[in-house]
PDB file of C-alpha atoms in Angstrom:
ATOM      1  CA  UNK D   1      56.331  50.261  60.383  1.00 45.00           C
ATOM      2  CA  UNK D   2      53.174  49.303  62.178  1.00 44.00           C
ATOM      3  CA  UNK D   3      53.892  47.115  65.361  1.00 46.00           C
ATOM      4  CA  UNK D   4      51.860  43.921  65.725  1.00 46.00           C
ATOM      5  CA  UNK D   5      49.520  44.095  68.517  1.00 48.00           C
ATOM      6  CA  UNK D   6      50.474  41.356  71.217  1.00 42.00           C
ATOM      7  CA  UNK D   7      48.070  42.241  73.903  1.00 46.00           C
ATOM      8  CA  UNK D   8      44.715  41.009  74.122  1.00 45.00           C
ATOM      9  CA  UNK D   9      40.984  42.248  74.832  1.00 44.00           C
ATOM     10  CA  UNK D  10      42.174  42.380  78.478  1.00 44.00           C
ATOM     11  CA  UNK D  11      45.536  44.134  78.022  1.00 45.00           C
ATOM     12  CA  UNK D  12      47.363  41.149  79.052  1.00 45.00           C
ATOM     13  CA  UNK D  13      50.314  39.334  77.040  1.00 45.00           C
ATOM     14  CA  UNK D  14      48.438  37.298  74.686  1.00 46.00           C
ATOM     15  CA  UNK D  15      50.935  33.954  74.935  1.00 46.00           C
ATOM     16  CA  UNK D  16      49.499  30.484  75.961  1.00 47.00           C
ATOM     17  CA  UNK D  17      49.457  29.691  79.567  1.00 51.00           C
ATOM     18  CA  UNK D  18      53.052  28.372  80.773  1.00 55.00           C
ATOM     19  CA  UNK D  19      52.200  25.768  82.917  1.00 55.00           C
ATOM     20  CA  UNK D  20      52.731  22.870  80.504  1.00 53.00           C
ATOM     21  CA  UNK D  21      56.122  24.447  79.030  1.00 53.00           C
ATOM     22  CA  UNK D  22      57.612  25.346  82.769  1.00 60.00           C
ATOM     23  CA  UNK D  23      56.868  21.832  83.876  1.00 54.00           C
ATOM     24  CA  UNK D  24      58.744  20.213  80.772  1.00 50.00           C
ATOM     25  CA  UNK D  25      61.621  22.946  81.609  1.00 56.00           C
ATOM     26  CA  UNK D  26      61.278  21.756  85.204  1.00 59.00           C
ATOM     27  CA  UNK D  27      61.406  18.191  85.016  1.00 54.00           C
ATOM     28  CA  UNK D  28      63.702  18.205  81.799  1.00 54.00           C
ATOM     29  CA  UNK D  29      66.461  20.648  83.765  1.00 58.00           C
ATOM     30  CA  UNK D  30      65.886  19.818  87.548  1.00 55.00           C
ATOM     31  CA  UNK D  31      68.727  21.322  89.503  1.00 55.00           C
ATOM     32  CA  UNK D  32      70.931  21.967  86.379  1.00 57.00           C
ATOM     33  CA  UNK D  33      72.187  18.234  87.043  1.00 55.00           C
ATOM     34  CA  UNK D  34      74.088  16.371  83.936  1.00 55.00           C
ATOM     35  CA  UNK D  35      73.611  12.938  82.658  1.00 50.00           C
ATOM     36  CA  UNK D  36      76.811  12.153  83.842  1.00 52.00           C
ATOM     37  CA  UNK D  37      76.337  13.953  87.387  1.00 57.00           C
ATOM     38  CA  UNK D  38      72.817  11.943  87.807  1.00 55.00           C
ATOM     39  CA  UNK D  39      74.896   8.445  86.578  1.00 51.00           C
ATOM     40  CA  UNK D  40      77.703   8.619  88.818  1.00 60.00           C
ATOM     41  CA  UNK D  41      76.130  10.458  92.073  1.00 60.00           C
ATOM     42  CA  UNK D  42      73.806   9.719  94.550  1.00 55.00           C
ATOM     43  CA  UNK D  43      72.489  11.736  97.516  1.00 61.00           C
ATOM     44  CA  UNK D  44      73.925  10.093 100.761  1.00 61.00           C
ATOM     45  CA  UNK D  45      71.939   8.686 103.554  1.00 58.00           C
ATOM     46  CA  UNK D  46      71.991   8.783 107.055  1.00 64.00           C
ATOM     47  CA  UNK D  47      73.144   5.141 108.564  1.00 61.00           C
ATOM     48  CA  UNK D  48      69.841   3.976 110.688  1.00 61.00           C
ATOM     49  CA  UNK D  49      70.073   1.775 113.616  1.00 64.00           C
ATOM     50  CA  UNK D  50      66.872   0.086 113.911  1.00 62.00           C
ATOM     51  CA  UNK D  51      65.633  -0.455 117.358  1.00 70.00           C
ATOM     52  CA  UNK D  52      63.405  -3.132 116.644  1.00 71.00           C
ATOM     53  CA  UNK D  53      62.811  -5.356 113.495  1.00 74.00           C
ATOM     54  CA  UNK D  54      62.003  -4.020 110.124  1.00 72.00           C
ATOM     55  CA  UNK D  55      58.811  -5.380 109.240  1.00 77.00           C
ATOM     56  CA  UNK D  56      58.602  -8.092 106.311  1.00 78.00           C
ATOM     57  CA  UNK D  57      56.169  -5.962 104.291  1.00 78.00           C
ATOM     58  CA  UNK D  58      59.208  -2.577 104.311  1.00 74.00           C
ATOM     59  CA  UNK D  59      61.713  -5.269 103.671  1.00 73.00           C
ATOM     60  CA  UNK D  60      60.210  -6.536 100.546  1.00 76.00           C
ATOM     61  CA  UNK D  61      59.635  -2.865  99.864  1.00 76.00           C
ATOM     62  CA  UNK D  62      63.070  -2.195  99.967  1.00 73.00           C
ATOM     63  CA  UNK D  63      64.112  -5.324  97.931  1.00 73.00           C
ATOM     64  CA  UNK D  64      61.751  -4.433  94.775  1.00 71.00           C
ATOM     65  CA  UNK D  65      63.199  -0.795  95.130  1.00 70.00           C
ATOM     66  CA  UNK D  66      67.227  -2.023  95.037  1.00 65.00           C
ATOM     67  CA  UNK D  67      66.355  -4.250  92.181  1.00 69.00           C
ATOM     68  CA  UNK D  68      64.795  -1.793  90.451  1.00 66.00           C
ATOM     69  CA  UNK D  69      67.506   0.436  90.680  1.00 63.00           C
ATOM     70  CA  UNK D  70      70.062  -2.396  89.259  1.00 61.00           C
ATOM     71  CA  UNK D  71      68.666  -2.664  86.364  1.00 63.00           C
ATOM     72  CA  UNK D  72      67.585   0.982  85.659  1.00 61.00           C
ATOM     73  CA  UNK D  73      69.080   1.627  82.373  1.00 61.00           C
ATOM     74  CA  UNK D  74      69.767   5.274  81.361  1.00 55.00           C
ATOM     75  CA  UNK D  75      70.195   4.420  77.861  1.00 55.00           C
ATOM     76  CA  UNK D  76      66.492   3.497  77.400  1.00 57.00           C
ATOM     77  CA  UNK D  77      65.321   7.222  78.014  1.00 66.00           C
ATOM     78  CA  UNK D  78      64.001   8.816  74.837  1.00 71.00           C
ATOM     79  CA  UNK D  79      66.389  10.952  74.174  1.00 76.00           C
ATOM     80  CA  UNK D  80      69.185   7.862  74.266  1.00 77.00           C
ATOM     81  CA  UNK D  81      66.925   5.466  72.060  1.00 80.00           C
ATOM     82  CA  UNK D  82      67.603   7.986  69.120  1.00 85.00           C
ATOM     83  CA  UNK D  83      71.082   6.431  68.893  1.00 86.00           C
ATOM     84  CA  UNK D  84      69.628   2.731  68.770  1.00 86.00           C
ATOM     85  CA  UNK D  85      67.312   3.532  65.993  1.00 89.00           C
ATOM     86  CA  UNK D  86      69.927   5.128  63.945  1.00 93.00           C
ATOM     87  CA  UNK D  87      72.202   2.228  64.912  1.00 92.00           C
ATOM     88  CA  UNK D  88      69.571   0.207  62.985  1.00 93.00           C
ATOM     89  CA  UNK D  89      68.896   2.363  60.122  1.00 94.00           C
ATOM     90  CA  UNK D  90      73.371   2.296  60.186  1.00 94.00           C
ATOM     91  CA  UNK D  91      73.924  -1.445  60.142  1.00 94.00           C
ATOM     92  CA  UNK D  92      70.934  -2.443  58.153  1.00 93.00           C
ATOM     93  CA  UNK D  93      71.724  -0.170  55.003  1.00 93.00           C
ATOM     94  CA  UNK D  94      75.451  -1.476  55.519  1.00 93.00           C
ATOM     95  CA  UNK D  95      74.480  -4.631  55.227  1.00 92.00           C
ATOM     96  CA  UNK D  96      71.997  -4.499  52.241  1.00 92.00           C
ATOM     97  CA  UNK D  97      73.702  -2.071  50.591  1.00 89.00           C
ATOM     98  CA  UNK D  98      75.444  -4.704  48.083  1.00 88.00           C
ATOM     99  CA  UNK D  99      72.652  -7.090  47.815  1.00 91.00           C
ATOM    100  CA  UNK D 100      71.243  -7.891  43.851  1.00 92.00           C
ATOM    101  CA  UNK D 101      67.613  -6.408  42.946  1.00 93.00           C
ATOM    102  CA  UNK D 102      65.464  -8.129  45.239  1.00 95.00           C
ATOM    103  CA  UNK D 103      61.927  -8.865  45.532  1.00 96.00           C
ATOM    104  CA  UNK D 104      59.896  -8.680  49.161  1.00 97.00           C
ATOM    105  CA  UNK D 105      57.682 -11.655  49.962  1.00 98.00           C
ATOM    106  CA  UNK D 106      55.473 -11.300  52.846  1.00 97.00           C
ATOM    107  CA  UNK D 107      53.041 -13.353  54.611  1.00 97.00           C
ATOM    108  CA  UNK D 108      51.711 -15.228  57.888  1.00 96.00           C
ATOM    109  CA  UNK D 109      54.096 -16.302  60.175  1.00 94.00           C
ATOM    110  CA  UNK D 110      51.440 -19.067  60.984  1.00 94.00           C
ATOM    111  CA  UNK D 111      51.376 -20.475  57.633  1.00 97.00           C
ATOM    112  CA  UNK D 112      52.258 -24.254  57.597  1.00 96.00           C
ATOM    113  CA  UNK D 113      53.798 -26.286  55.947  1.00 96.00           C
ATOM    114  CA  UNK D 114      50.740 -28.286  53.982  1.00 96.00           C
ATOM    115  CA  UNK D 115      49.326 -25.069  53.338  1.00 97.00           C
ATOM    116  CA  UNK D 116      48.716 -24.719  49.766  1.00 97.00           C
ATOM    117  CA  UNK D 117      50.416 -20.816  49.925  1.00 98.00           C
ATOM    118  CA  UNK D 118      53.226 -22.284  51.612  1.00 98.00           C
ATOM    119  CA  UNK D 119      54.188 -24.624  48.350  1.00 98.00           C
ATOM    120  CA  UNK D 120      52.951 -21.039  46.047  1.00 98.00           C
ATOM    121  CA  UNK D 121      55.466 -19.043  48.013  1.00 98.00           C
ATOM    122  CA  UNK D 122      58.389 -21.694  47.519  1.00 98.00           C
ATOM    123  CA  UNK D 123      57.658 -21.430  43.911  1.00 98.00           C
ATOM    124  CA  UNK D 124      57.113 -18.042  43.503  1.00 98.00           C
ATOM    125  CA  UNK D 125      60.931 -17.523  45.174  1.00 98.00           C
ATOM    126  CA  UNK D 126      62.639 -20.165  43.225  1.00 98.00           C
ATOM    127  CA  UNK D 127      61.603 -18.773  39.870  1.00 97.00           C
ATOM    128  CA  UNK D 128      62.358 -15.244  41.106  1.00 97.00           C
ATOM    129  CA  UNK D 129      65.529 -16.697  42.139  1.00 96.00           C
ATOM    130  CA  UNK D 130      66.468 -18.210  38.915  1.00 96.00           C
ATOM    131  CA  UNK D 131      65.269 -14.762  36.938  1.00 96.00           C
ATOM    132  CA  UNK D 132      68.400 -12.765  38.744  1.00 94.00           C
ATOM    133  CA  UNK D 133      66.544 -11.320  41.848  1.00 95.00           C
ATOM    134  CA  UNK D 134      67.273 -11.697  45.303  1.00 95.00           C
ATOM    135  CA  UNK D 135      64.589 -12.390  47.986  1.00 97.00           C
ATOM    136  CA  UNK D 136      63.969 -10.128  51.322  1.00 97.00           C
ATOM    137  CA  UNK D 137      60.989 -11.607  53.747  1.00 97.00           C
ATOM    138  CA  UNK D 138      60.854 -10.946  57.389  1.00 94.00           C
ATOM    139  CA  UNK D 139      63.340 -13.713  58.323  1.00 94.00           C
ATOM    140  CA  UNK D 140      60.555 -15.897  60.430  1.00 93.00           C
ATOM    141  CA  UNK D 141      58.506 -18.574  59.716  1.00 95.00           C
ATOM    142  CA  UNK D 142      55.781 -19.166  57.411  1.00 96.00           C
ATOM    143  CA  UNK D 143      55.511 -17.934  54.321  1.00 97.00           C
ATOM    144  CA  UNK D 144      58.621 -16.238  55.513  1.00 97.00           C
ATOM    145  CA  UNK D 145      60.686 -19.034  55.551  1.00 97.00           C
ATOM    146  CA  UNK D 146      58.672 -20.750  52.633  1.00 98.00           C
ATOM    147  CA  UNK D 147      60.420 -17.867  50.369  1.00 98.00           C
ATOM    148  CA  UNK D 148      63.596 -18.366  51.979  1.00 97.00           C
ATOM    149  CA  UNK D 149      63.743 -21.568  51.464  1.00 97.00           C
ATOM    150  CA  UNK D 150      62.531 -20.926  47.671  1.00 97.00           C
ATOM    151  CA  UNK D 151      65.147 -18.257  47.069  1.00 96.00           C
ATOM    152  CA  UNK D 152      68.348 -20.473  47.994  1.00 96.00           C
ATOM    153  CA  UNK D 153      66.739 -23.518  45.606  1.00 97.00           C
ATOM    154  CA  UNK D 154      66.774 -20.980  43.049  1.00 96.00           C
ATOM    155  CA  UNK D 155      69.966 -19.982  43.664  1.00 94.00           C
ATOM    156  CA  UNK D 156      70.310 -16.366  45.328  1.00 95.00           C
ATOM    157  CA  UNK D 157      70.512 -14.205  48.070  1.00 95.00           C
ATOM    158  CA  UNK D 158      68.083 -15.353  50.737  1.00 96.00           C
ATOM    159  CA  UNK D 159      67.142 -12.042  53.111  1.00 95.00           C
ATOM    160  CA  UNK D 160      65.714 -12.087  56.067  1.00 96.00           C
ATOM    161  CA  UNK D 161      64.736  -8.459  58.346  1.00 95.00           C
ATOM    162  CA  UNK D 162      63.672 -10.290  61.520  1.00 92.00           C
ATOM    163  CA  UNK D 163      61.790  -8.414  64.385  1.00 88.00           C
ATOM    164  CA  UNK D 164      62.353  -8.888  68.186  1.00 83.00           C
ATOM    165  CA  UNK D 165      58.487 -10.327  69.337  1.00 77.00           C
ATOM    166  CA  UNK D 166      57.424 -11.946  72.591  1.00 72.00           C
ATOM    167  CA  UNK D 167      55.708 -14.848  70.524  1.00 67.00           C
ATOM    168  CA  UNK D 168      56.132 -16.786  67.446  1.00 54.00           C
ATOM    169  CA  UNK D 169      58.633 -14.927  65.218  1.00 63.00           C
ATOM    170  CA  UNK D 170      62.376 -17.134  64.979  1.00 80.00           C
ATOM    171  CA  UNK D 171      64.551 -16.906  62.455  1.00 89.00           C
ATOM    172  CA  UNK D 172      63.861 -19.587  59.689  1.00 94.00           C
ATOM    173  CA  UNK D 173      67.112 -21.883  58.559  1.00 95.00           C
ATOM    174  CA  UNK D 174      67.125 -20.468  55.152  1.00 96.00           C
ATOM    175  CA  UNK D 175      68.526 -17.553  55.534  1.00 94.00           C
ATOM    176  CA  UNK D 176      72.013 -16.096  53.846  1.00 94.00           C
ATOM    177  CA  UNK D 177      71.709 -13.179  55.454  1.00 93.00           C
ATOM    178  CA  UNK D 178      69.848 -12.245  58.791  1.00 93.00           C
ATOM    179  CA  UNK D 179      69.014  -8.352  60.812  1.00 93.00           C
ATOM    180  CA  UNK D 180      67.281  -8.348  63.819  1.00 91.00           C
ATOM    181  CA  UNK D 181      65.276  -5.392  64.350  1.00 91.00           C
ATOM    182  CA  UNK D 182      63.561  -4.136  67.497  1.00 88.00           C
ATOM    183  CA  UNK D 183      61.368  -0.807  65.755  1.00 90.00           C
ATOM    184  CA  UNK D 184      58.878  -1.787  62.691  1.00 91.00           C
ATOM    185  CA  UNK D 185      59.235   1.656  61.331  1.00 92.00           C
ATOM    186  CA  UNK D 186      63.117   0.743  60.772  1.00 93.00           C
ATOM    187  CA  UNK D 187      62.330  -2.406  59.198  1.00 93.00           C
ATOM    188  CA  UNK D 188      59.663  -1.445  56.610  1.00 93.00           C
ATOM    189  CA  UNK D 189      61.914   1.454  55.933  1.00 93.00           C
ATOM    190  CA  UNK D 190      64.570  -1.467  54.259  1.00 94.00           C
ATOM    191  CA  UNK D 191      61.723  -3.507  53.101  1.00 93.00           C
ATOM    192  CA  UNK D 192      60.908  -0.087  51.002  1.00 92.00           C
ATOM    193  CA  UNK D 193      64.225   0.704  50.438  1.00 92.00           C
ATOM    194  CA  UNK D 194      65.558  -2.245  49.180  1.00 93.00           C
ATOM    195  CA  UNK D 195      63.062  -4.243  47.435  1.00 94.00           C
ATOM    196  CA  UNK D 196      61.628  -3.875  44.105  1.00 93.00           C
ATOM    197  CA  UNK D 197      58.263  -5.269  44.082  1.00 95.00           C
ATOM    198  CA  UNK D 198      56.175  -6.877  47.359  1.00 96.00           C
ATOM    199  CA  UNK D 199      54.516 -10.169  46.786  1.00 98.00           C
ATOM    200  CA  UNK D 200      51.908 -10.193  49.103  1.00 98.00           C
ATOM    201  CA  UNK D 201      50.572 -13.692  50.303  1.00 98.00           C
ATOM    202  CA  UNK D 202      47.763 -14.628  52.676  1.00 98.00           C
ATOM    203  CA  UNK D 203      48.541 -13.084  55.981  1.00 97.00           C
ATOM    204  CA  UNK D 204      47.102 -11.284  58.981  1.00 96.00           C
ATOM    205  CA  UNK D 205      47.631  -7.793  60.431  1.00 95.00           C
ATOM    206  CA  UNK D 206      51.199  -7.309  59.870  1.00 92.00           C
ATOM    207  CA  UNK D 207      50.951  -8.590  56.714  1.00 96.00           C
ATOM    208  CA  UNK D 208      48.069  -5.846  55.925  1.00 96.00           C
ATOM    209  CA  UNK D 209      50.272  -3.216  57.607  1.00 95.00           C
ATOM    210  CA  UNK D 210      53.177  -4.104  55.390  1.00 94.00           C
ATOM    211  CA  UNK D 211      50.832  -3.765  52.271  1.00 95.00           C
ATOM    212  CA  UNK D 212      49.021  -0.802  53.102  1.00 95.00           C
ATOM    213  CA  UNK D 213      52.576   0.913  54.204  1.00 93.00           C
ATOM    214  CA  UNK D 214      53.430   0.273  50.621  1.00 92.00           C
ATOM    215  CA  UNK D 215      50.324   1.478  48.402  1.00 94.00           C
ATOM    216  CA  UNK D 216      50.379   4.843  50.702  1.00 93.00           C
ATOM    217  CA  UNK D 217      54.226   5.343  49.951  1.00 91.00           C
ATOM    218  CA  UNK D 218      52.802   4.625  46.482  1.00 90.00           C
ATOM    219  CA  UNK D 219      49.820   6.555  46.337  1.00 91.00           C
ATOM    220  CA  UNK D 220      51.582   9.906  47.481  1.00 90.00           C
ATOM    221  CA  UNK D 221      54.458   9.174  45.425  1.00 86.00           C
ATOM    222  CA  UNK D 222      57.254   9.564  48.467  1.00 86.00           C
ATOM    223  CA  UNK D 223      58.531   6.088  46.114  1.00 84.00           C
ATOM    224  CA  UNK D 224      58.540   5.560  42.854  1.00 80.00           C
ATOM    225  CA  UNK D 225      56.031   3.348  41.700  1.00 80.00           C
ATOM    226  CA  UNK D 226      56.879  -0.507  42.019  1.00 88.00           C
ATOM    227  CA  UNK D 227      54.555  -3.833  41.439  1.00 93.00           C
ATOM    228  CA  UNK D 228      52.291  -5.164  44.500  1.00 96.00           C
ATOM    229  CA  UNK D 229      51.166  -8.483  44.201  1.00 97.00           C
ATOM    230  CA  UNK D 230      48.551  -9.976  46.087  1.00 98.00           C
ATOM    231  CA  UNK D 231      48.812 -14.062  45.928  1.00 98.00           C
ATOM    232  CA  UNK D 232      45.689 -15.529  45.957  1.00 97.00           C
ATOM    233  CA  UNK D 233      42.321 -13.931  45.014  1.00 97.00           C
ATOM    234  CA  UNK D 234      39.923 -16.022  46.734  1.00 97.00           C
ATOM    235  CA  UNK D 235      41.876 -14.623  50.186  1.00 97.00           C
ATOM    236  CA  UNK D 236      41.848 -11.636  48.854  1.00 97.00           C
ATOM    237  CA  UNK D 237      38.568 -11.069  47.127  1.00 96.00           C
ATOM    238  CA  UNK D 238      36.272  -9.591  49.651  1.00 96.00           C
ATOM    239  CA  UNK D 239      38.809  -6.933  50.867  1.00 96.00           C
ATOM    240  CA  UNK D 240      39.319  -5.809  46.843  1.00 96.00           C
ATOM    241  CA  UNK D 241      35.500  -5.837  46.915  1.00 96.00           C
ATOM    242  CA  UNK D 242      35.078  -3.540  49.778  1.00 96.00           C
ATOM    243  CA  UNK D 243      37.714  -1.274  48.798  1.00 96.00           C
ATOM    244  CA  UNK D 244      35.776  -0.538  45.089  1.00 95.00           C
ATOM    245  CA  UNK D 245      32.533  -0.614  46.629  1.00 95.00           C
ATOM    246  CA  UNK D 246      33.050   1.269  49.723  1.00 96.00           C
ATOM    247  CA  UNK D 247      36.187   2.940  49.895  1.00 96.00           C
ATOM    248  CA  UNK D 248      36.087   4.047  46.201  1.00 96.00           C
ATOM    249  CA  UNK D 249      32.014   5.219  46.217  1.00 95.00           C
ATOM    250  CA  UNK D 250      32.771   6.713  49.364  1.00 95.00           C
ATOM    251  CA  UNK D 251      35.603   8.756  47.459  1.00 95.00           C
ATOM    252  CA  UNK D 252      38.154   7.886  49.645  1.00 95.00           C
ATOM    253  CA  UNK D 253      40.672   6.802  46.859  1.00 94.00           C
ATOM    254  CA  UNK D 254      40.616   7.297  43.320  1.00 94.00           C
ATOM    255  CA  UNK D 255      39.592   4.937  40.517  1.00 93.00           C
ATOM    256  CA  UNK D 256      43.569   4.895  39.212  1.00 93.00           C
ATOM    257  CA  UNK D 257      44.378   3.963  42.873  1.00 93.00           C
ATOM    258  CA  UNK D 258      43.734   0.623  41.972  1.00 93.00           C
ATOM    259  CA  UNK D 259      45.632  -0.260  39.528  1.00 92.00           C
ATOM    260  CA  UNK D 260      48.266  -0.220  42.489  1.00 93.00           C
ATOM    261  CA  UNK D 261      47.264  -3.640  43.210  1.00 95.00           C
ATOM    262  CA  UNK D 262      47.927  -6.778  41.083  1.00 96.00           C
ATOM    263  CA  UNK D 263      46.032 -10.165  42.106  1.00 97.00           C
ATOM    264  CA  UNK D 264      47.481 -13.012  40.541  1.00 97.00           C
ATOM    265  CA  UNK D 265      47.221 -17.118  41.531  1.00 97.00           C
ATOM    266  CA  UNK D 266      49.951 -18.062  39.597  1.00 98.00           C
ATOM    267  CA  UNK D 267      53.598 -18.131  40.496  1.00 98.00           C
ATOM    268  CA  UNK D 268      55.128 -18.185  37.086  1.00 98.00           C
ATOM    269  CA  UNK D 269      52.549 -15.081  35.672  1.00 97.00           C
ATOM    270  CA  UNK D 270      54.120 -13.220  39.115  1.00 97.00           C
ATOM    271  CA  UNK D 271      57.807 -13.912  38.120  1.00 97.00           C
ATOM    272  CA  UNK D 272      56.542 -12.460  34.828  1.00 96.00           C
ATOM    273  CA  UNK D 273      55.429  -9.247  36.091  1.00 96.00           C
ATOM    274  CA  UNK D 274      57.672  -8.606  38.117  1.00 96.00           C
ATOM    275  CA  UNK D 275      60.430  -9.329  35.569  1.00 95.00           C
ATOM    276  CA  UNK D 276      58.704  -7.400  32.787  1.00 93.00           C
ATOM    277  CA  UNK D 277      58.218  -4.217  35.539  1.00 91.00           C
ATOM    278  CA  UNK D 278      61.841  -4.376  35.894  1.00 91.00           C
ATOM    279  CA  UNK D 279      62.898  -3.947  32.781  1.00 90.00           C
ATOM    280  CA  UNK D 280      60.671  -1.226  32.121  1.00 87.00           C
ATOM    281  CA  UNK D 281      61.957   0.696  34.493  1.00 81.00           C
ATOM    282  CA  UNK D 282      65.691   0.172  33.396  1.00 81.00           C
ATOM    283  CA  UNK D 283      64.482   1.131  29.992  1.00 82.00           C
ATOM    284  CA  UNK D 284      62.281   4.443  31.826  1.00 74.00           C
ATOM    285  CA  UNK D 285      65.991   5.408  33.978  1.00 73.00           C
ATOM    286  CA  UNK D 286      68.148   4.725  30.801  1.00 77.00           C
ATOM    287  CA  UNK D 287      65.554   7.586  29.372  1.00 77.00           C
ATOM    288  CA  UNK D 288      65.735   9.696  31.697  1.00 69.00           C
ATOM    289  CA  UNK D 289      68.612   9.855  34.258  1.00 65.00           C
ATOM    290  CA  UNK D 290      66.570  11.973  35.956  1.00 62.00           C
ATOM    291  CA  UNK D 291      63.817  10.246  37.018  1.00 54.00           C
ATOM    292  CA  UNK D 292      62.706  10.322  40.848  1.00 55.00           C
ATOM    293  CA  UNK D 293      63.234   7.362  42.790  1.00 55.00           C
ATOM    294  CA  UNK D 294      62.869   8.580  46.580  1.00 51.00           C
ATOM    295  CA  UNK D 295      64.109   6.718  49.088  1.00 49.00           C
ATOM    296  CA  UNK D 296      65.133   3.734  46.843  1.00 51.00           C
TER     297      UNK D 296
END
């Protein structure tokens, strides 16, 4: 058997340079010390006598340093925040586990109430509501709590996946049942999992990151294919324009990529749709037991 040669042009081992790797091993294993070890110990100090006064400026030094050390929290380290994600991933598909077929609404959060989309999305949940499905929004307000509100006037399970923000996202009063969530990734993962079609109304960059997360999942088929909905074509119109006349000449996507998305200003031919794509796919399981659904 020929052996691989594993020296280079200059004889030398031909491996990348360590540095990086004995740094990581360095700082990762410094002195061999446990988690527990570094928790409970502490090097000691010598007790100082000052001779003269400490000066403010070390004083407050000292102060900033002893209340940072209070409220140094091991736990938040990378390697600990592992276990809160999968706490969330744990408790949320515990809790949704049991819930009926439901639909995902999303929208602004900034949406109020006179708005014209915020009466649409009422509608759009009540008749959803009355069809059999349950209705899963991001728990805030807005359209959020416009669809919440419309799923418990039509009668069933009002969802809400809220997300821990620094501005403007509370939990709406129509809620039957409420997560809190500090990762997005966690939360669209239920949205996903859960949720058989997303209703997209007017919205801004969370919105679009919730609909692109979607056709993507879509497009490369890691879900099976379920409707998306965008409410409203006049909001809508100019980015559908620039995706056929720029994304799609460009080659970027494909002509059937398109048909992913559904634009519809009508809350009863939505409830249609999505009632009609439903059944389809009962019919397309009952056919073939088979049949990949990924995640969901």
């Amino acid at each position: 058997m020929r052996r691989r040669n594993t020296n280079n042009l200059n004889g030398s081992s031909n491996h990348r340079d360590k540095t990086a790797t004995d740094r990581y091993n360095a700082l990762r294993n410094k002195g061999a010390v446990t988690d527990d070890e570094r928790l409970l110990s502490r090097p000691t100090q010598p007790l100082v006598s000052p001779n003269e006064p400490i000066p403010d400026e070390l004083r407050q030094e000292e102060d900033h340093a002893f209340e940072r050390a209070l409220n140094f929290d091991y736990t938040m380290t990378d390697p600990w925040r592992v276990f809160r994600i999968m706490s969330e991933f744990v408790n949320g598909f515990d809790v949704l586990a049991h819930i009926p077929p439901s639909i995902a609404i999303f929208g602004s959060a900034r949406t109020k109430l006179d708005d014209p989309s915020y009466a649409a999305a009422t509608e759009t949940a009540r008749l959803l509501a009355q069809a059999g499905f349950g209705i899963i929004t991001g728990g805030g307000p807005g359209i959020m709590e416009a669809a919440n509100k419309g799923a418990q006037e039509g009668g069933n399970l009002s969802i809400g996946c809220n997300i821990e923000l620094p501005f403007e996202q509370e939990s709406n009063p129509y809620l039957d049942v409420s997560l809190d969530f500090r990762y997005f990734f966690v939360r669209k993962t239920l949205f996903v999992k859960y949720s058989n079609a997303f209703i997209i109304f007017p919205g801004g960059f969370g919105t679009m990151d919730e609909l692109f997360e979607a056709l993507t999942l879509i497009q490369t088929q890691k879900v099976s294919n379920f409707p998306i909905i965008l409410y409203g074509s006049a909001y809508w119109g100019g980015l559908l324009d620039w995706i056929r006349s720029t994304m799609l000449d460009e080659g970027n996507i494909s002509a059937k990529d398109l048909d992913l998305l559904r634009v519809s200003d009508d809350p009863q031919e939505i409830c249609d749709l999505v009632c009609d794509t439903y059944q389809n796919n009962i019919r397309l399981e009952r056919i073939n037991r088979h049949r990949e659904t990924s995640i969901r």
